[in-house]
Tab-separated table of C-alpha atoms in Angstrom:
chain	number	residue	atom	x	y	z
A	1	MET	CA	20.421	11.328	-61.831
A	2	ARG	CA	20.165	14.720	-63.554
A	3	GLU	CA	22.895	15.908	-65.874
A	4	LYS	CA	23.094	19.219	-64.006
A	5	ILE	CA	21.467	21.049	-61.112
A	6	THR	CA	21.828	24.498	-59.582
A	7	VAL	CA	21.977	24.414	-55.793
A	8	MET	CA	21.077	27.859	-54.551
A	9	ILE	CA	22.483	28.680	-51.126
A	10	LEU	CA	21.171	31.716	-49.251
A	11	PRO	CA	23.960	32.075	-46.661
A	12	VAL	CA	22.222	34.969	-44.883
A	13	GLY	CA	18.674	34.182	-45.973
A	14	LEU	CA	16.897	37.242	-47.364
A	15	SER	CA	18.978	39.790	-45.431
A	16	CYS	CA	20.295	42.637	-47.553
A	17	LEU	CA	22.019	45.962	-46.981
A	18	LEU	CA	20.001	47.623	-49.752
A	19	ASP	CA	16.342	48.601	-49.606
A	20	CYS	CA	15.380	48.405	-53.273
A	21	SER	CA	11.927	49.776	-53.954
A	22	TYR	CA	10.917	46.861	-56.179
A	23	CYS	CA	12.289	43.940	-54.144
A	24	TYR	CA	10.070	40.951	-54.901
A	25	HIS	CA	10.352	39.742	-51.317
A	26	GLY	CA	8.600	42.908	-50.213
A	27	GLY	CA	10.967	43.651	-47.327
A	28	LYS	CA	10.484	40.332	-45.532
A	29	GLU	CA	13.600	40.814	-43.412
A	30	SER	CA	15.127	43.866	-41.801
A	31	PHE	CA	17.362	45.657	-44.276
A	32	GLY	CA	20.861	46.738	-43.326
A	33	CYS	CA	20.543	45.504	-39.739
A	34	LYS	CA	23.742	43.542	-39.168
A	35	SER	CA	22.738	42.490	-35.658
A	36	ARG	CA	19.942	40.400	-37.147
A	37	ILE	CA	21.970	38.701	-39.856
A	38	GLN	CA	22.247	34.965	-39.304
A	39	ILE	CA	24.976	33.262	-41.330
A	40	ILE	CA	24.599	29.635	-42.382
A	41	PRO	CA	26.380	27.394	-39.835
A	42	ASP	CA	29.300	25.261	-40.987
A	43	TYR	CA	27.478	21.986	-40.308
A	44	ILE	CA	24.565	22.986	-42.560
A	45	LEU	CA	26.833	24.277	-45.322
A	46	LYS	CA	28.892	21.087	-45.180
A	47	LYS	CA	25.783	18.926	-45.480
A	48	VAL	CA	24.496	20.973	-48.424
A	49	VAL	CA	27.758	20.450	-50.293
A	50	TYR	CA	28.132	16.780	-49.389
A	51	ASP	CA	24.493	15.960	-50.197
A	52	SER	CA	24.547	17.792	-53.521
A	53	VAL	CA	26.742	15.150	-55.154
A	54	GLN	CA	23.739	12.801	-55.084
A	55	LEU	CA	21.620	15.169	-57.182
A	56	ALA	CA	23.404	15.515	-60.520
A	57	LYS	CA	26.506	14.787	-62.542
A	58	ASN	CA	27.423	18.492	-62.611
A	59	ILE	CA	26.613	21.128	-60.011
A	60	ASP	CA	26.391	24.909	-59.951
A	61	PHE	CA	26.536	26.303	-56.422
A	62	LEU	CA	24.800	29.681	-56.634
A	63	SER	CA	25.188	31.924	-53.582
A	64	HIS	CA	22.141	34.162	-53.560
A	65	GLY	CA	20.027	36.189	-51.215
A	66	GLY	CA	19.320	38.800	-50.028
A	67	GLU	CA	22.952	39.748	-50.333
A	68	PRO	CA	25.308	36.750	-50.004
A	69	LEU	CA	28.432	38.877	-49.489
A	70	LEU	CA	27.033	39.784	-46.067
A	71	ALA	CA	28.188	36.290	-45.048
A	72	GLY	CA	31.769	37.466	-45.430
A	73	LEU	CA	34.766	35.882	-47.126
A	74	PRO	CA	35.023	33.031	-44.550
A	75	TYR	CA	31.743	31.579	-45.831
A	76	PHE	CA	33.044	31.342	-49.395
A	77	LYS	CA	36.342	29.844	-48.248
A	78	LYS	CA	34.459	27.180	-46.300
A	79	LEU	CA	32.221	26.513	-49.316
A	80	VAL	CA	35.265	25.839	-51.489
A	81	GLY	CA	36.933	23.865	-48.716
A	82	PHE	CA	33.986	21.490	-48.389
A	83	GLN	CA	33.838	21.098	-52.172
A	84	GLU	CA	37.499	20.121	-52.272
A	85	ARG	CA	36.897	17.296	-49.786
A	86	ILE	CA	34.105	15.521	-51.646
A	87	ASP	CA	34.628	12.615	-54.031
A	88	PHE	CA	33.017	13.992	-57.180
A	89	ASN	CA	34.014	13.533	-60.803
A	90	GLY	CA	31.659	16.093	-62.311
A	91	ILE	CA	32.035	19.805	-62.944
A	92	ILE	CA	31.479	22.193	-60.040
A	93	ARG	CA	30.964	25.896	-60.643
A	94	ASN	CA	30.603	28.621	-58.030
A	95	ILE	CA	28.376	31.568	-58.913
A	96	ILE	CA	27.480	34.647	-56.876
A	97	GLN	CA	24.496	36.915	-57.492
A	98	THR	CA	25.512	40.094	-55.668
A	99	ASN	CA	24.686	43.780	-55.648
A	100	ALA	CA	28.512	44.256	-55.767
A	101	VAL	CA	28.471	46.910	-53.037
A	102	LEU	CA	30.615	44.810	-50.667
A	103	LEU	CA	33.206	43.671	-53.191
A	104	ASP	CA	36.727	44.512	-52.058
A	105	LYS	CA	40.287	43.589	-53.004
A	106	ASN	CA	40.471	40.490	-50.784
A	107	LYS	CA	37.175	39.067	-52.011
A	108	VAL	CA	37.983	39.797	-55.634
A	109	GLN	CA	41.390	38.116	-55.391
A	110	PHE	CA	39.925	34.988	-53.798
A	111	PHE	CA	36.949	34.740	-56.154
A	112	SER	CA	39.191	35.194	-59.163
A	113	LYS	CA	41.743	32.650	-57.963
A	114	MET	CA	39.019	30.064	-57.339
A	115	GLY	CA	37.229	30.677	-60.655
A	116	PHE	CA	33.993	32.129	-59.304
A	117	ILE	CA	31.423	33.576	-61.702
A	118	LEU	CA	29.863	36.876	-60.658
A	119	SER	CA	26.629	38.582	-61.620
A	120	THR	CA	25.211	41.850	-60.341
A	121	SER	CA	22.287	44.226	-60.861
A	122	VAL	CA	22.449	47.512	-62.760
A	123	ASP	CA	19.411	49.443	-63.958
A	124	GLY	CA	21.188	51.741	-66.407
A	125	SER	CA	22.728	55.138	-65.703
A	126	LYS	CA	23.431	56.428	-62.209
A	127	ARG	CA	20.195	58.428	-61.973
A	128	LEU	CA	18.015	55.549	-63.211
A	129	HIS	CA	19.774	52.966	-61.041
A	130	ASP	CA	19.768	55.005	-57.840
A	131	ALA	CA	16.066	55.821	-58.152
A	132	ASN	CA	15.225	52.263	-57.062
A	133	ARG	CA	18.412	50.529	-55.944
A	134	HIS	CA	19.226	52.463	-52.807
A	135	PHE	CA	20.030	52.094	-49.130
A	136	SER	CA	17.399	52.500	-46.418
A	137	ASN	CA	18.486	56.133	-45.951
A	138	GLY	CA	17.739	56.821	-49.621
A	139	GLY	CA	21.364	57.009	-50.716
A	140	GLY	CA	22.046	55.455	-54.115
A	141	SER	CA	24.217	52.384	-54.673
A	142	TYR	CA	25.432	53.046	-58.234
A	143	ASN	CA	28.883	54.430	-57.404
A	144	LEU	CA	29.683	51.488	-55.124
A	145	VAL	CA	28.385	48.991	-57.705
A	146	LYS	CA	30.537	50.586	-60.402
A	147	LEU	CA	33.561	50.451	-58.102
A	148	GLY	CA	32.915	46.778	-57.359
A	149	VAL	CA	32.602	45.967	-61.059
A	150	LYS	CA	35.824	47.871	-61.759
A	151	LEU	CA	37.677	45.918	-59.053
A	152	TRP	CA	36.467	42.608	-60.475
A	153	ARG	CA	37.253	43.537	-64.073
A	154	SER	CA	40.726	44.855	-63.162
A	155	VAL	CA	42.051	41.396	-62.268
A	156	GLU	CA	44.471	40.009	-64.853
A	157	GLU	CA	43.696	42.640	-67.471
A	158	GLY	CA	39.960	42.152	-67.546
A	159	LYS	CA	39.739	38.371	-67.750
A	160	ASN	CA	36.875	38.388	-65.248
A	161	LEU	CA	33.479	38.894	-66.854
A	162	ILE	CA	30.405	40.050	-64.946
A	163	GLY	CA	26.807	40.030	-66.108
A	164	ALA	CA	24.019	42.292	-64.930
A	165	VAL	CA	20.340	41.801	-64.272
A	166	THR	CA	18.484	44.915	-65.421
A	167	LEU	CA	14.887	45.472	-64.397
A	168	ILE	CA	12.565	47.316	-66.729
A	169	THR	CA	10.675	49.683	-64.444
A	170	SER	CA	8.458	52.718	-64.663
A	171	THR	CA	11.639	54.696	-63.919
A	172	ASN	CA	13.800	53.584	-66.857
A	173	VAL	CA	11.253	52.324	-69.416
A	174	ASP	CA	11.305	55.598	-71.372
A	175	TYR	CA	15.086	55.640	-71.671
A	176	PRO	CA	16.329	52.477	-73.452
A	177	GLU	CA	19.396	54.189	-74.935
A	178	GLU	CA	20.389	55.651	-71.565
A	179	VAL	CA	20.024	52.213	-69.986
A	180	PHE	CA	22.089	50.564	-72.726
A	181	ASN	CA	24.881	53.145	-72.506
A	182	GLY	CA	24.716	53.106	-68.705
A	183	LEU	CA	25.359	49.376	-68.619
A	184	LYS	CA	28.376	49.705	-70.883
A	185	LYS	CA	29.698	52.640	-68.846
A	186	CYS	CA	29.340	50.705	-65.593
A	187	GLY	CA	31.617	48.014	-67.014
A	188	VAL	CA	29.369	44.952	-67.044
A	189	THR	CA	29.981	42.499	-69.873
A	190	SER	CA	26.505	41.050	-70.449
A	191	CYS	CA	22.901	41.719	-69.541
A	192	ALA	CA	19.636	39.962	-68.748
A	193	LEU	CA	16.546	42.155	-68.964
A	194	HIS	CA	13.925	41.278	-66.357
A	195	PHE	CA	10.324	42.373	-66.150
A	196	CYS	CA	9.520	44.223	-62.951
A	197	SER	CA	7.028	41.987	-61.193
A	198	GLN	CA	4.426	42.353	-58.498
A	199	ASN	CA	5.949	41.557	-55.114
A	200	GLU	CA	4.452	39.432	-52.364
A	201	SER	CA	2.849	42.431	-50.692
A	202	GLY	CA	0.998	43.145	-53.942
A	203	SER	CA	2.892	46.295	-54.927
A	204	ILE	CA	2.783	47.149	-58.632
A	205	THR	CA	4.131	50.692	-58.271
A	206	ASN	CA	7.235	50.130	-60.396
A	207	ILE	CA	5.620	48.102	-63.180
A	208	PRO	CA	5.403	50.100	-66.439
A	209	GLU	CA	2.554	49.878	-68.915
A	210	ASP	CA	2.781	46.970	-71.352
A	211	PHE	CA	3.089	49.108	-74.482
A	212	LYS	CA	5.988	51.033	-72.936
A	213	THR	CA	7.781	47.827	-71.956
A	214	LEU	CA	7.392	46.459	-75.477
A	215	ASP	CA	8.674	49.701	-76.987
A	216	PHE	CA	11.674	49.606	-74.627
A	217	LEU	CA	12.517	46.027	-75.616
A	218	LYS	CA	12.260	46.738	-79.348
A	219	LYS	CA	14.500	49.789	-79.110
A	220	PHE	CA	16.943	47.951	-76.847
A	221	PHE	CA	17.135	45.103	-79.340
A	222	ASP	CA	17.747	47.541	-82.192
A	223	LEU	CA	20.584	49.189	-80.264
A	224	TRP	CA	22.168	45.839	-79.472
A	225	PHE	CA	21.648	44.501	-82.999
A	226	GLU	CA	23.158	47.584	-84.610
A	227	LYS	CA	26.178	47.625	-82.290
A	228	ASP	CA	26.821	43.961	-83.199
A	229	ASP	CA	29.201	43.436	-80.285
A	230	PRO	CA	29.701	39.716	-79.553
A	231	LYS	CA	31.432	40.669	-76.304
A	232	PHE	CA	28.192	42.111	-74.915
A	233	PRO	CA	25.503	39.408	-75.116
A	234	ILE	CA	21.962	40.067	-73.913
A	235	ARG	CA	20.413	36.870	-72.640
A	236	ASN	CA	16.828	37.601	-73.695
A	237	PHE	CA	17.753	38.230	-77.311
A	238	ARG	CA	20.288	35.430	-77.411
A	239	ASN	CA	17.600	32.991	-76.228
A	240	ILE	CA	15.258	34.060	-79.017
A	241	LEU	CA	17.947	33.856	-81.679
A	242	ARG	CA	19.093	30.453	-80.414
A	243	VAL	CA	15.571	29.046	-80.821
A	244	LEU	CA	15.168	30.643	-84.239
A	245	CYS	CA	18.378	28.870	-85.237
A	246	GLY	CA	17.146	25.506	-83.944
A	247	GLY	CA	18.691	25.647	-80.481
A	248	THR	CA	17.289	25.946	-76.961
A	249	THR	CA	16.962	28.662	-74.332
A	250	LEU	CA	19.506	29.066	-71.571
A	251	ASP	CA	17.539	30.148	-68.506
A	252	CYS	CA	14.937	28.588	-66.233
A	253	ALA	CA	12.039	30.988	-66.877
A	254	SER	CA	12.293	30.457	-70.652
A	255	THR	CA	12.472	26.672	-70.460
A	256	VAL	CA	9.496	24.364	-70.005
A	257	GLY	CA	9.974	22.587	-66.670
A	258	GLY	CA	13.042	24.712	-65.945
A	259	CYS	CA	12.229	24.886	-62.226
A	260	SER	CA	13.252	21.249	-61.758
A	261	GLY	CA	16.876	22.213	-62.378
A	262	PHE	CA	17.009	24.232	-59.165
A	263	ILE	CA	16.829	23.718	-55.432
A	264	ALA	CA	17.333	26.392	-52.768
A	265	VAL	CA	18.572	26.127	-49.179
A	266	ASP	CA	18.424	28.971	-46.669
A	267	GLN	CA	20.734	29.592	-43.719
A	268	GLY	CA	18.628	27.434	-41.413
A	269	GLY	CA	18.610	24.431	-43.739
A	270	ASP	CA	15.049	24.888	-45.017
A	271	VAL	CA	14.698	23.776	-48.617
A	272	TYR	CA	12.565	25.285	-51.390
A	273	PRO	CA	12.309	24.748	-55.157
A	274	CYS	CA	13.639	28.254	-55.853
A	275	HIS	CA	15.046	31.233	-53.941
A	276	ARG	CA	11.958	33.272	-54.796
A	277	PHE	CA	9.832	30.984	-52.616
A	278	VAL	CA	12.168	31.149	-49.614
A	279	GLY	CA	10.315	32.062	-46.443
A	280	ASN	CA	6.929	30.936	-47.755
A	281	PRO	CA	5.930	27.863	-45.702
A	282	ASP	CA	3.594	26.670	-48.472
A	283	PHE	CA	6.629	25.936	-50.633
A	284	LYS	CA	9.037	24.521	-48.106
A	285	ILE	CA	9.833	20.953	-49.137
A	286	GLY	CA	11.961	19.927	-46.188
A	287	ASN	CA	14.951	20.677	-43.994
A	288	ILE	CA	18.408	19.336	-44.700
A	289	LEU	CA	18.942	18.420	-41.051
A	290	GLU	CA	16.058	15.966	-41.215
A	291	LYS	CA	16.637	14.307	-44.584
A	292	SER	CA	19.243	14.208	-47.325
A	293	LEU	CA	18.985	16.795	-50.078
A	294	ARG	CA	18.246	14.035	-52.569
A	295	GLU	CA	15.361	12.722	-50.463
A	296	ILE	CA	13.969	16.232	-50.125
A	297	TYR	CA	14.282	16.846	-53.864
A	298	GLU	CA	12.456	13.585	-54.590
A	299	ASP	CA	9.805	14.396	-51.955
A	300	GLY	CA	9.206	17.650	-53.800
A	301	ALA	CA	8.426	15.974	-57.132
A	302	ASP	CA	4.720	16.809	-56.929
A	303	LEU	CA	5.444	20.431	-56.079
A	304	TYR	CA	7.934	20.761	-58.937
A	305	ALA	CA	5.288	19.348	-61.269
A	306	ARG	CA	2.684	21.771	-59.911
A	307	ILE	CA	4.812	24.881	-60.295
A	308	SER	CA	5.753	23.831	-63.837
A	309	LYS	CA	2.108	23.725	-64.906
A	310	LEU	CA	1.281	25.491	-68.171
A	311	HIS	CA	-1.849	27.348	-69.172
A	312	GLU	CA	-3.714	25.469	-71.913
A	313	SER	CA	-3.009	28.273	-74.387
A	314	CYS	CA	0.752	27.913	-73.756
A	315	SER	CA	0.841	24.245	-74.734
A	316	SER	CA	-0.168	25.026	-78.324
A	317	CYS	CA	1.661	28.356	-78.631
A	318	GLU	CA	4.192	28.617	-81.458
A	319	PHE	CA	6.528	30.513	-79.136
A	320	LEU	CA	6.542	28.049	-76.248
A	321	ASN	CA	10.153	27.058	-76.904
A	322	MET	CA	11.185	30.706	-76.579
A	323	CYS	CA	9.005	31.572	-73.587
A	324	GLY	CA	8.890	28.308	-71.631
A	325	GLY	CA	5.591	29.317	-70.086
A	326	GLY	CA	7.160	32.103	-68.033
A	327	CYS	CA	8.430	32.313	-64.465
A	328	SER	CA	6.405	30.115	-62.117
A	329	TYR	CA	6.788	32.499	-59.194
A	330	GLU	CA	5.530	35.484	-61.175
A	331	LYS	CA	2.515	33.539	-62.451
A	332	TYR	CA	1.691	32.510	-58.890
A	333	VAL	CA	1.991	36.018	-57.438
A	334	VAL	CA	-0.020	37.676	-60.209
A	335	CYS	CA	-2.551	34.944	-61.058
A	336	GLY	CA	-2.692	33.022	-57.794
A	337	ASP	CA	-2.199	29.887	-59.879
A	338	PHE	CA	0.796	28.317	-61.594
A	339	GLY	CA	-1.397	27.461	-64.554
A	340	GLY	CA	-2.242	31.080	-65.250
A	341	VAL	CA	-1.278	33.046	-68.332
A	342	PRO	CA	2.222	34.535	-67.884
A	343	PRO	CA	1.800	38.247	-67.056
A	344	GLU	CA	4.152	39.314	-69.873
A	345	CYS	CA	2.658	36.965	-72.484
A	346	LYS	CA	1.470	39.605	-74.962
A	347	ILE	CA	4.688	41.591	-74.669
A	348	LYS	CA	6.822	38.539	-75.348
A	349	LYS	CA	4.780	37.428	-78.351
A	350	GLU	CA	5.077	40.857	-79.954
A	351	LEU	CA	8.804	40.933	-79.227
A	352	PHE	CA	9.338	37.459	-80.695
A	353	LEU	CA	7.541	38.493	-83.890
A	354	TYR	CA	9.501	41.737	-84.084
A	355	ILE	CA	12.869	40.014	-83.735
A	356	ARG	CA	11.932	37.223	-86.134
A	357	ASP	CA	10.964	39.766	-88.778
A	358	LYS	CA	14.033	41.862	-88.061
A	359	VAL	CA	16.440	38.990	-88.705
A	360	SER	CA	14.310	37.579	-91.569
A	361	PHE	CA	13.623	34.117	-90.154
């Protein structure tokens, strides 16, 4: 049995009320169309929770999407209710990856009371964020995201922290300082910088040139390093510094074989190794109504091994422990093969060298 696993639940599948221009699912499902939203039935949710205890000693239940808050507060109450009924001695954590647009007082009070961990997405200042993270009518989401973050942070004098995923795009790549200050102004308490990747329809419109991305990352690191604020960690830089100090990385894409620590279940009970593969029949490893989650996870052993494949150059790379071989999904979409060279390989190597020299390791 694993020490820990993250069970990703997509309670409304890929449905979302935003129509972000860089969505890696490429608009697979109708955006903002409530009549088409299908919420995970109670009997499937119950089985996911009950079966998960067979997977690991400790479990993170990560509600993802699409936009999981479209499932409404009743879904989250049922999730907690099922968890409270199981005989489990390990640690259970509930995490939500949300665009924060639908956060309200009732949700915030419940999530805070039950110890939920929240993460959102912010691409910098209002103008940079709204350029890509908008509704189908073109209206920006920044003001609603900022309001949601404020509501969450206002509980018990700011005890609730909230991280942000920030994509580096052709829109914000020239403005690292504006992005940095925009994140702080929005109220988020940590950040994970993500590379904008090619989506499943092949779009590369929002992907900036490599040299610009590298320049952005160097300047962003310098800003963060100079501010020296331990209350505002940036996951990418923390991972690098942890490895330089003899530790390990903290996220799946930077860890060799990191995919095996995840399993994703959509609202119909279909199971995949990761939420980014949801809806692709080539990566469906079972359905929870036909087998237990443990049986499905074990049946998927060959697939997990395949998606964790490394390019031969990665195996001997001095930075493997910092990079982990990159995100399997992104290698597959760009290279058509899990054993391809990670698309951001050169950028990462240059960044690793820059940071190592900067901190004199």
